[in-house]
Amino acid sequence: VSRDGVDLAELVSRARDGQPRAVARLISLVEADSPQLAELARLLGSVPPRAHVVGLTGPPGVGKSTVTSALIGALRSADRRVGVLAIDPSSPFSGGALLGDRIRMTEHATDPGVFVRSMATRGQLGGLAAAAPQALRVLDAAGCDVVLLETVGVGQSEIEVIQLADTTVVLLAPGMGDGVQAAKAGVLEIADIFVVNKADTAEAGTVGRQLRQLQAMAAPRSDWQVPILRTVATRAEGVPELVAAIAAHRDWLAGSGELPRRRAARVRGEIEAIALAAVRHRFRELAGATGLAGLAGRVQSGELDPYAAADELLAGLATDTDR
Amino acid sequence: VSRDGVDLAELVSRARDGQPRAVARLISLVEADSPQLAELARLLGSVPPRAHVVGLTGPPGVGKSTVTSALIGALRSADRRVGVLAIDPSSPFSGGALLGDRIRMTEHATDPGVFVRSMATRGQLGGLAAAAPQALRVLDAAGCDVVLLETVGVGQSEIEVIQLADTTVVLLAPGMGDGVQAAKAGVLEIADIFVVNKADTAEAGTVGRQLRQLQAMAAPRSDWQVPILRTVATRAEGVPELVAAIAAHRDWLAGSGELPRRRAARVRGEIEAIALAAVRHRFRELAGATGLAGLAGRVQSGELDPYAAADELLAGLATDTDR
């Protein structure tokens, strides 16, 4: 039984029955980096994953939420149960995920076949890499057929998160920087499907051409041909084609042996992230001259260089482990 | 003496004399995650930092490189020695920093008072958080008065990198997503100075207004008033005002006691990142049933949950440490 008197096993059982409030509470536990996470993992652990995880990423302003909402609509028409996990960087303005669940995708708010949650990264030691896989496990246990994993931004951490996806959709839009900017942002090599959203504007063709040129320069990662689709998500144009491309990629994953490879990599990353978060917690607990603040002072005074300080920190960790 | 027959102490000595090739080689060592990093840190360690580190960040396409180049010009006119460290996500297209040093800021390429280096994150265990501070130490040792730290993207890792800066400049531009998008990207709370670039376009005023509204909603972080400047960097318009704002912020940092606080936090983060990278290296060396691949297989077969697997990984680390 948890601190606030709710039985975690009971919550997991309710989540498995598809009760939205239980799903929401479990993801909140994950987001808060709760001490109950190990118990939660134990309760969820015996379920093999079945949801197809579809990552959606791209620069801010490209229309990710609109595309996500259109995808939900199309998947719901096909009677698929859909989870949405939107990853927002921490923001002190909202005390959590900015805008978050309140105004996002309100048209699906009353549909019991859709779970929408935002996660902020605030306060997480080890960040998203440790927390996001647990949230995916919760949505999986709740019976989602498809989980849409939406990330804001194009940084290193977000690329790590998007690697949790089975299928990664990279969104671009005219006027958001050209194809070279996309390449600089490191998204070309993670895309299984490209979508040029806002395709009803004049420069949409240019973005598509630049992408094709950059693709032609790159060595193919596999025999999967990365399609470049066009959408006007505000009018749901191109969305059936996107749903079809996602299904085709899922079939390719299953047929090529790539799916178990990706999922094994995902689990390795998940285990490592949990372990690193634990190490970081222990570092923060070390005090005195071999704690972080003490070591930083000794580096600043010229007594130690940073590598020697890191060695002392690791030695403190080993001593701590022996207790 | 290093593997390729070059004495590291000699390289550091040449870098201190301001020789650009020595600076470039040392930063390449840092980028490659060389086993000589501990020795390099020892050689550099006794120099207290003197360069003012100015971070420049914002979404792709906003004109960061153009603003950086204009800033270099203005700082050089004032006879300041300038280092530029541009952080690019890894890209297989270039085998390193995309575009990188070759086409970037070519107008300053022959100026001996300017060091420009790009760093990719490819292959780094622990990523930028461990490597970027060492590169800053090299540029500091080379006598830079100002180091411009330019990051692409707005993700969690990039925000960690930008926290290495004494002064953080956040760039936005019309048409790159509005102020709410900027807030979602988590950049509002890290800005010491806002710059709306491409200010000769019609929507520039809108971006500035939205920023002021968002600022008004947020609790002030300090008594520093975050200015919102406008530039047209392609014509160097607004650049003298930006240089003045950076100098004013430096004076505020020195006068308010904030500078030592920021630098202590930077050193704590640096030590922790080096230690975490070492832990990650050790994780990767563990093999068999308690190595990452073995543990992932046991999680996938349902034998272990991920938290129990992380505990086994940490136990393997402790055993390994005892050797």
XYZ file of C-alpha atoms in Angstrom:
646
model
C 0.000 0.000 0.000
C 1.427 3.380 -1.003
C 1.945 6.392 1.246
C -1.377 7.903 0.264
C -3.169 4.676 1.058
C -3.622 3.343 -2.466
C -2.604 -0.196 -3.223
C -0.206 -0.216 -6.172
C -1.291 -3.720 -7.180
C -4.891 -2.502 -7.186
C -3.945 0.471 -9.397
C -2.118 -1.833 -11.826
C -5.108 -4.144 -11.902
C -7.432 -1.220 -12.669
C -5.022 0.032 -15.363
C -5.089 -3.420 -16.951
C -8.883 -3.095 -17.040
C -8.354 0.111 -19.012
C -9.472 2.557 -16.322
C -8.114 5.958 -17.404
C -7.676 7.363 -13.891
C -5.548 4.402 -12.826
C -3.396 4.822 -15.951
C -3.023 8.531 -15.215
C -2.029 7.928 -11.583
C 0.559 5.318 -12.504
C 2.162 7.600 -15.094
C 2.202 10.388 -12.498
C 4.102 8.034 -10.170
C 6.623 7.373 -12.931
C 6.957 11.076 -13.671
C 7.486 11.932 -10.021
C 10.368 9.424 -9.820
C 8.526 7.729 -6.970
C 10.283 5.253 -4.644
C 7.558 2.797 -5.669
C 8.923 2.498 -9.217
C 10.740 -0.763 -8.522
C 7.540 -2.288 -7.151
C 5.589 -0.956 -10.120
C 8.135 -2.501 -12.505
C 7.747 -5.825 -10.686
C 3.959 -5.685 -11.036
C 4.109 -4.733 -14.720
C 7.140 -6.824 -15.606
C 5.492 -10.085 -16.525
C 3.516 -8.600 -19.430
C 5.331 -8.860 -22.753
C 4.941 -5.610 -24.732
C 2.350 -5.689 -27.473
C 1.702 -2.034 -28.354
C 3.289 -0.632 -31.496
C 5.215 2.426 -30.297
C 5.233 5.235 -32.864
C 7.550 8.166 -32.167
C 6.681 11.613 -33.527
C 9.391 14.240 -33.443
C 10.481 17.422 -35.176
C 11.250 21.048 -34.368
C 8.867 23.170 -32.279
C 6.015 24.679 -34.272
C 5.943 22.030 -36.966
C 2.461 20.852 -35.987
C 3.255 17.705 -33.995
C 0.202 17.980 -31.749
C -2.086 18.518 -34.762
C -0.632 15.505 -36.585
C -0.891 13.437 -33.401
C -4.523 14.420 -32.975
C -5.319 13.547 -36.614
C -3.561 10.185 -36.183
C -5.617 9.447 -33.067
C -8.778 10.116 -35.052
C -7.738 7.779 -37.864
C -6.652 5.004 -35.486
C -9.864 5.301 -33.469
C -11.896 4.984 -36.691
C -10.133 1.634 -37.128
C -11.131 0.776 -33.532
C -7.551 0.705 -32.225
C -6.912 1.576 -28.585
C -4.474 4.510 -28.536
C -2.070 5.841 -25.930
C -0.327 9.186 -26.295
C 2.753 10.103 -24.306
C 3.860 13.683 -24.938
C 7.321 14.547 -23.634
C 7.781 18.183 -22.675
C 10.935 19.695 -21.268
C 10.473 20.928 -17.752
C 9.044 24.358 -17.373
C 8.670 26.325 -14.168
C 5.771 28.203 -15.740
C 3.392 25.300 -15.399
C 4.997 23.402 -12.536
C 5.010 20.462 -14.898
C 4.234 19.711 -18.485
C 3.429 23.059 -20.058
C -0.138 23.318 -21.308
C -0.019 19.603 -20.840
C -3.088 17.452 -20.736
C -5.528 20.282 -20.235
C -5.688 21.925 -23.627
C -4.004 19.237 -25.678
C -6.142 17.082 -27.929
C -9.335 18.018 -26.185
C -11.415 16.502 -28.974
C -10.352 13.052 -27.753
C -10.711 13.886 -24.071
C -13.930 11.945 -23.537
C -13.030 8.891 -25.640
C -12.379 5.913 -23.290
C -10.235 4.295 -26.017
C -7.645 7.082 -25.840
C -5.161 7.765 -23.020
C -3.292 11.066 -23.310
C -0.532 11.951 -20.873
C 2.234 14.535 -20.860
C 5.463 13.994 -18.991
C 7.841 16.722 -17.899
C 11.458 15.993 -17.122
C 11.644 18.265 -14.109
C 13.476 16.842 -11.166
C 14.297 13.534 -12.786
C 17.828 12.348 -12.095
C 18.616 10.478 -15.262
C 15.738 12.168 -16.954
C 13.495 10.780 -19.569
C 15.682 7.843 -20.465
C 14.741 6.154 -17.181
C 11.130 7.313 -16.895
C 9.701 7.106 -20.413
C 10.060 3.307 -20.765
C 8.112 2.810 -17.531
C 5.317 5.044 -18.818
C 5.236 2.981 -22.022
C 4.906 -0.180 -19.918
C 1.902 1.319 -18.135
C 0.192 2.200 -21.440
C 1.004 -1.260 -22.764
C -0.528 -2.897 -19.714
C -3.644 -0.762 -20.252
C -4.173 -2.553 -23.549
C -3.082 0.109 -26.022
C -2.654 -1.201 -29.569
C -0.636 1.842 -30.573
C 1.270 4.320 -28.404
C 2.164 7.668 -29.962
C 5.306 9.042 -28.314
C 5.518 12.757 -29.077
C 8.668 14.738 -28.250
C 9.271 18.449 -28.441
C 12.688 19.440 -29.629
C 15.449 17.711 -31.456
C 18.202 17.369 -28.890
C 20.280 14.445 -27.755
C 17.913 13.424 -24.939
C 14.904 13.576 -27.244
C 16.704 11.396 -29.777
C 17.344 8.915 -26.953
C 13.649 8.971 -26.103
C 12.572 8.539 -29.689
C 14.758 5.440 -29.847
C 12.153 3.857 -27.587
C 9.854 3.847 -30.621
C 9.392 0.920 -32.981
C 8.606 3.371 -35.789
C 9.866 6.954 -35.834
C 8.025 9.667 -37.756
C 10.011 12.887 -38.267
C 7.900 15.952 -39.020
C 9.118 18.992 -40.871
C 7.290 21.998 -42.231
C 8.064 24.749 -44.717
C 9.591 27.817 -43.097
C 10.919 25.868 -40.117
C 14.439 25.788 -41.492
C 15.413 23.862 -44.545
C 16.605 20.300 -45.041
C 20.166 21.184 -44.080
C 18.857 22.494 -40.771
C 17.041 19.180 -40.300
C 20.279 17.338 -40.943
C 22.091 19.562 -38.430
C 19.410 18.707 -35.933
C 20.364 15.040 -36.280
C 16.902 13.807 -37.195
C 17.618 12.404 -40.662
C 19.249 9.268 -39.348
C 16.423 8.393 -36.962
C 13.483 8.760 -39.397
C 11.560 5.706 -40.565
C 8.969 7.996 -42.145
C 9.230 11.681 -43.066
C 6.168 13.907 -42.999
C 6.200 17.391 -44.496
C 3.273 18.992 -42.689
C 1.602 22.248 -43.769
C 2.012 20.898 -47.312
C -0.476 23.445 -48.676
C 2.164 26.174 -48.563
C 4.384 27.156 -51.472
C 7.705 25.979 -50.025
C 6.515 22.450 -49.162
C 7.955 21.059 -52.392
C 11.348 22.555 -51.582
C 11.501 20.804 -48.203
C 10.631 17.470 -49.837
C 13.261 17.942 -52.561
C 15.955 18.815 -50.011
C 15.085 15.742 -47.976
C 15.331 13.508 -51.047
C 18.734 15.001 -51.903
C 20.011 14.437 -48.366
C 18.646 10.871 -48.423
C 20.480 10.225 -51.680
C 23.751 11.357 -50.036
C 23.330 9.031 -47.062
C 24.123 5.339 -46.920
C 20.843 3.409 -46.497
C 20.475 2.026 -42.979
C 18.448 -0.994 -44.113
C 16.274 -2.172 -47.000
C 13.397 -0.059 -45.633
C 12.771 2.814 -48.044
C 12.063 5.873 -45.902
C 8.965 7.498 -47.442
C 8.467 11.266 -47.579
C 4.769 12.023 -47.077
C 2.878 15.295 -47.180
C 0.107 16.250 -44.785
C -2.163 19.152 -44.007
C -3.008 17.831 -40.575
C -5.463 20.625 -39.759
C -7.673 19.173 -42.531
C -6.563 15.531 -41.993
C -5.146 15.515 -45.538
C -2.523 12.822 -46.026
C -3.329 11.192 -42.697
C -4.686 7.897 -44.190
C -1.418 7.615 -46.134
C 0.535 8.189 -42.919
C -1.462 5.478 -41.115
C -0.753 3.124 -44.041
C 2.973 3.936 -43.995
C 3.128 3.270 -40.230
C 1.397 -0.106 -40.758
C 3.763 -0.943 -43.627
C 6.760 -0.151 -41.428
C 5.374 -2.322 -38.637
C 5.012 -5.210 -41.114
C 8.565 -4.619 -42.342
C 9.845 -4.630 -38.728
C 8.129 -7.941 -38.033
C 9.221 -9.567 -41.302
C 12.845 -8.405 -41.287
C 13.797 -9.397 -37.759
C 14.378 -5.729 -36.942
C 11.617 -5.618 -34.295
C 13.333 -7.923 -31.741
C 16.631 -6.125 -32.415
C 15.082 -2.722 -31.689
C 13.262 -4.001 -28.626
C 16.395 -5.619 -27.186
C 18.247 -2.316 -27.656
C 15.372 -0.534 -25.956
C 15.528 -2.834 -22.926
C 19.325 -2.503 -22.679
C 18.952 1.283 -22.686
C 16.171 1.099 -20.114
C 18.191 -1.032 -17.670
C 21.234 1.200 -18.073
C 19.207 4.392 -17.539
C 17.661 3.022 -14.326
C 21.112 2.021 -13.041
C 22.656 5.389 -13.962
C 19.818 7.235 -12.228
C 20.534 5.174 -9.100
C 24.243 6.035 -9.305
C 23.366 9.706 -9.661
C 21.134 9.508 -6.607
C 24.030 8.028 -4.628
C 26.414 10.743 -5.846
C 24.026 13.383 -4.540
C 23.941 11.681 -1.143
C 27.725 11.797 -0.667
C 28.766 14.725 1.524
C 31.966 16.267 2.846
C 35.277 16.621 1.026
C 34.493 13.676 -1.280
C 30.918 14.807 -1.963
C 30.151 16.816 -5.095
C 30.209 20.236 -3.435
C 33.432 19.481 -1.562
C 35.127 18.142 -4.680
C 34.003 21.148 -6.740
C 35.545 23.485 -4.171
C 38.811 21.552 -4.333
C 38.807 21.778 -8.149
C 38.102 25.505 -8.020
C 40.934 26.072 -5.560
C 43.340 24.249 -7.906
C 43.890 21.327 -5.502
C 42.330 18.765 -7.894
C 41.651 18.520 -11.603
C 38.119 17.393 -12.594
C 39.170 13.849 -13.575
C 40.934 13.285 -10.263
C 37.801 14.641 -8.551
C 35.616 12.188 -10.513
C 37.904 9.339 -9.355
C 37.364 10.406 -5.738
C 33.611 10.561 -6.315
C 33.631 7.007 -7.731
C 35.751 5.808 -4.812
C 33.146 7.272 -2.458
C 30.451 5.399 -4.372
C 32.301 2.087 -3.963
C 32.702 2.674 -0.220
C 29.044 3.594 -0.001
C 28.072 0.386 -1.845
C 30.004 -1.726 0.649
C 27.904 -0.532 3.567
C 53.978 11.079 -25.180
C 50.741 10.150 -26.939
C 50.185 7.188 -29.239
C 50.869 9.231 -32.346
C 54.128 10.476 -30.899
C 53.002 13.931 -29.794
C 53.751 15.064 -26.303
C 50.538 16.184 -24.610
C 52.414 18.618 -22.373
C 54.000 20.126 -25.487
C 50.561 20.502 -27.118
C 49.199 22.211 -24.007
C 52.214 24.517 -23.939
C 51.648 25.448 -27.611
C 47.934 25.990 -26.957
C 48.837 28.366 -24.094
C 50.959 30.263 -26.630
C 47.795 30.615 -28.706
C 48.796 28.285 -31.559
C 45.543 27.426 -33.368
C 46.625 23.949 -34.514
C 47.488 22.883 -30.972
C 44.102 24.159 -29.761
C 42.368 22.244 -32.575
C 44.217 18.998 -31.785
C 43.431 19.203 -28.072
C 39.723 19.762 -28.747
C 39.779 16.812 -31.154
C 41.214 14.676 -28.330
C 38.374 15.799 -26.073
C 35.797 15.091 -28.782
C 37.194 11.618 -29.442
C 36.848 10.736 -25.745
C 40.550 9.929 -25.692
C 42.099 7.900 -22.842
C 44.462 10.879 -22.421
C 41.675 13.098 -21.090
C 42.664 12.586 -17.463
C 46.236 13.614 -18.259
C 44.974 16.604 -20.250
C 42.806 17.657 -17.319
C 45.830 17.417 -15.023
C 47.889 19.607 -17.366
C 45.120 22.199 -17.742
C 43.819 21.971 -14.198
C 45.956 24.533 -12.475
C 44.725 27.443 -14.613
C 41.781 29.278 -13.073
C 39.170 30.066 -15.752
C 39.197 33.634 -17.006
C 37.162 33.557 -20.246
C 33.606 34.846 -20.153
C 31.543 31.956 -21.550
C 28.537 33.173 -23.563
C 26.011 30.517 -24.593
C 23.936 31.033 -27.735
C 20.946 28.772 -28.240
C 17.591 28.631 -29.978
C 15.716 26.485 -32.492
C 17.318 25.397 -35.779
C 17.124 28.010 -38.528
C 16.950 31.007 -36.222
C 20.287 32.364 -37.434
C 22.613 31.326 -34.605
C 25.665 31.021 -36.832
C 25.018 34.447 -38.376
C 24.608 36.059 -34.955
C 27.730 34.278 -33.706
C 29.704 35.496 -36.703
C 28.497 39.083 -36.184
C 29.418 38.857 -32.491
C 32.914 37.640 -33.358
C 33.339 40.653 -35.630
C 32.237 43.077 -32.917
C 34.429 41.453 -30.241
C 37.446 41.417 -32.562
C 36.948 45.124 -33.261
C 37.350 45.605 -29.528
C 40.534 43.496 -29.721
C 39.153 40.623 -27.642
C 40.461 37.097 -28.238
C 37.452 34.922 -29.117
C 36.832 31.180 -28.968
C 33.792 29.578 -30.567
C 32.611 26.118 -29.633
C 29.688 24.975 -31.798
C 27.893 21.883 -30.540
C 26.277 19.780 -33.260
C 24.412 16.555 -32.706
C 26.132 13.597 -34.278
C 25.461 13.047 -37.934
C 26.587 10.114 -40.068
C 26.511 12.358 -43.127
C 29.710 14.104 -42.205
C 31.325 11.552 -39.924
C 31.392 14.313 -37.360
C 30.109 17.787 -36.914
C 27.950 18.486 -39.941
C 29.308 21.258 -42.126
C 31.474 21.894 -39.140
C 34.524 24.063 -39.286
C 34.874 24.052 -43.035
C 32.114 26.386 -44.156
C 31.246 27.949 -40.849
C 32.359 31.494 -40.250
C 34.888 31.461 -43.033
C 35.283 35.222 -42.808
C 37.131 34.750 -39.511
C 39.122 31.719 -40.689
C 42.409 33.555 -41.117
C 42.185 35.689 -37.970
C 44.706 34.362 -35.382
C 42.617 35.937 -32.607
C 39.669 33.611 -33.287
C 39.463 29.876 -32.568
C 36.417 28.148 -34.081
C 35.711 24.491 -33.351
C 32.661 22.285 -33.793
C 32.050 19.285 -31.578
C 29.812 16.359 -32.442
C 28.413 14.077 -29.764
C 28.866 10.873 -31.744
C 30.203 7.994 -29.749
C 30.496 9.875 -26.490
C 29.431 7.851 -23.482
C 28.065 10.537 -21.249
C 27.861 12.893 -24.173
C 28.409 16.556 -24.158
C 28.072 17.030 -20.443
C 31.481 15.409 -19.933
C 33.271 16.683 -23.037
C 32.182 20.296 -23.428
C 33.724 21.542 -20.146
C 37.108 20.116 -21.175
C 36.897 21.903 -24.526
C 36.126 25.135 -22.655
C 39.208 24.561 -20.496
C 41.337 24.247 -23.635
C 39.990 27.510 -25.090
C 40.506 29.189 -21.741
C 44.112 28.027 -21.600
C 44.591 29.437 -25.119
C 43.904 32.893 -23.737
C 40.375 33.512 -24.983
C 38.712 36.525 -23.394
C 35.280 35.382 -24.543
C 34.104 31.914 -25.562
C 30.888 31.696 -27.580
C 29.221 28.345 -26.941
C 26.702 27.724 -29.715
C 24.222 24.832 -29.505
C 21.820 23.546 -32.121
C 18.484 22.466 -30.792
C 16.598 22.983 -27.633
C 16.625 19.590 -25.935
C 17.528 18.501 -22.439
C 21.184 17.789 -23.261
C 21.578 21.139 -24.978
C 20.095 22.885 -21.960
C 22.667 21.052 -19.811
C 25.429 22.266 -22.122
C 24.199 25.822 -22.126
C 24.347 25.763 -18.339
C 28.114 25.783 -18.786
C 27.754 29.394 -19.890
C 28.165 32.416 -17.633
C 25.711 34.342 -19.824
C 23.035 32.627 -21.935
C 21.619 34.307 -25.031
C 18.422 32.731 -26.382
C 17.691 33.489 -30.028
C 14.259 33.435 -31.580
C 13.020 34.567 -34.973
C 9.642 35.307 -36.499
C 8.067 32.315 -38.170
C 10.050 29.847 -36.080
C 7.134 29.109 -33.825
C 5.685 31.637 -31.442
C 6.505 32.481 -27.862
C 4.417 29.604 -26.526
C 6.507 27.235 -28.623
C 9.624 28.791 -27.106
C 8.207 28.197 -23.653
C 7.438 24.580 -24.554
C 11.021 24.183 -25.662
C 12.129 25.099 -22.139
C 14.355 28.008 -23.131
C 12.586 30.829 -21.317
C 13.970 29.901 -17.922
C 17.586 29.723 -19.109
C 17.771 33.077 -20.932
C 19.855 35.923 -19.546
C 19.314 37.841 -22.773
C 16.697 37.336 -25.493
C 17.458 38.195 -29.101
C 14.739 38.328 -31.750
C 16.773 37.904 -34.921
C 15.487 38.657 -38.422
C 13.843 41.697 -36.829
C 13.239 43.308 -40.231
C 10.246 41.021 -40.829
C 6.662 41.901 -40.053
C 6.083 39.372 -37.233
C 9.171 40.354 -35.218
C 7.102 42.628 -32.991
C 4.713 39.776 -32.216
C 7.524 37.518 -30.998
C 8.830 40.286 -28.731
C 5.361 40.973 -27.313
C 4.748 37.290 -26.609
C 8.085 37.027 -24.840
C 7.274 40.030 -22.648
C 3.897 38.506 -21.758
C 5.510 35.185 -20.831
C 8.162 36.999 -18.803
C 5.445 38.864 -16.925
C 3.834 35.539 -15.997
C 7.059 34.056 -14.628
C 8.579 34.651 -11.234
C 11.854 36.583 -11.691
C 14.885 34.384 -11.121
C 17.020 37.242 -9.819
C 17.265 41.030 -9.911
C 18.739 40.792 -13.427
C 16.194 42.196 -15.895
C 16.317 39.909 -18.936
C 16.447 42.262 -21.944
C 14.706 41.489 -25.237
C 16.883 42.766 -28.098
C 16.288 42.822 -31.834
C 18.928 42.046 -34.442
C 19.258 41.710 -38.185
C 22.505 39.778 -37.913
C 23.062 39.555 -41.670
C 23.529 43.358 -41.585
C 25.057 43.447 -38.070
C 22.103 45.576 -36.923
C 21.584 45.422 -33.178
C 24.911 43.678 -32.625
C 26.581 46.542 -30.686
C 23.539 46.515 -28.356
C 23.951 42.753 -27.911
C 27.653 43.156 -27.075
C 26.719 45.848 -24.533
C 24.025 43.631 -22.979
C 26.506 40.747 -22.651
C 29.009 43.077 -20.956
C 26.298 44.407 -18.643
C 25.338 40.870 -17.659
C 28.980 40.005 -16.969
C 29.220 43.048 -14.706
C 26.016 42.032 -12.937
C 27.361 38.471 -12.463
C 30.560 39.800 -10.919
C 28.805 42.343 -8.706
C 25.981 40.123 -7.470
C 28.004 37.080 -6.411
C 26.206 35.044 -9.032
C 29.399 34.296 -10.988
C 31.051 32.056 -8.353
C 27.689 30.351 -7.750
C 27.298 29.530 -11.457
C 30.890 28.398 -11.781
C 30.669 26.112 -8.736
C 27.524 24.542 -10.221
C 29.372 24.107 -13.498
C 32.266 22.296 -11.818
C 29.878 20.032 -9.853
C 28.139 19.081 -13.099
C 31.469 18.511 -14.814
C 32.763 16.157 -12.104
C 29.493 14.233 -12.041
C 29.412 13.899 -15.847
C 32.971 12.523 -15.934
C 32.125 10.020 -13.184
C 28.881 8.933 -14.900
C 30.709 8.446 -18.203
C 33.192 6.198 -16.381
C 30.339 4.195 -14.849
C 28.773 3.816 -18.291
C 32.066 2.574 -19.703
C 32.223 -0.053 -16.958
C 28.616 -1.130 -17.612
C 29.502 -1.726 -21.249
C 32.454 -3.898 -20.217
C 30.342 -6.262 -18.107
C 29.490 -9.444 -20.025
C 27.501 -12.631 -19.455
C 24.185 -12.989 -17.629
C 24.831 -9.847 -15.540
C 26.043 -7.800 -18.521
C 23.625 -5.482 -20.318
C 22.809 -7.871 -23.174
C 22.310 -10.826 -20.821
C 20.114 -8.802 -18.490
C 18.042 -7.457 -21.405
C 17.410 -11.039 -22.568
C 16.287 -12.003 -19.066
C 13.914 -8.999 -18.936
C 12.491 -9.856 -22.358
C 11.921 -13.476 -21.336
C 9.983 -12.310 -18.265
C 12.590 -13.616 -15.782
C 13.439 -10.142 -14.458
C 11.786 -6.751 -14.354
C 13.954 -3.779 -15.444
C 14.549 -2.484 -11.907
C 15.729 -5.887 -10.698
C 17.975 -6.024 -13.769
C 19.425 -2.590 -12.941
C 20.158 -3.844 -9.393
C 22.098 -6.784 -10.865
C 23.988 -4.425 -13.152
C 24.961 -2.245 -10.185
C 26.022 -5.307 -8.193
C 28.279 -6.269 -11.106
C 29.757 -2.776 -11.027
C 30.538 -3.052 -7.312
C 32.242 -6.434 -7.837
C 34.156 -4.961 -10.749
C 35.274 -2.006 -8.593
C 36.684 -4.353 -5.954
C 39.140 -5.944 -8.370
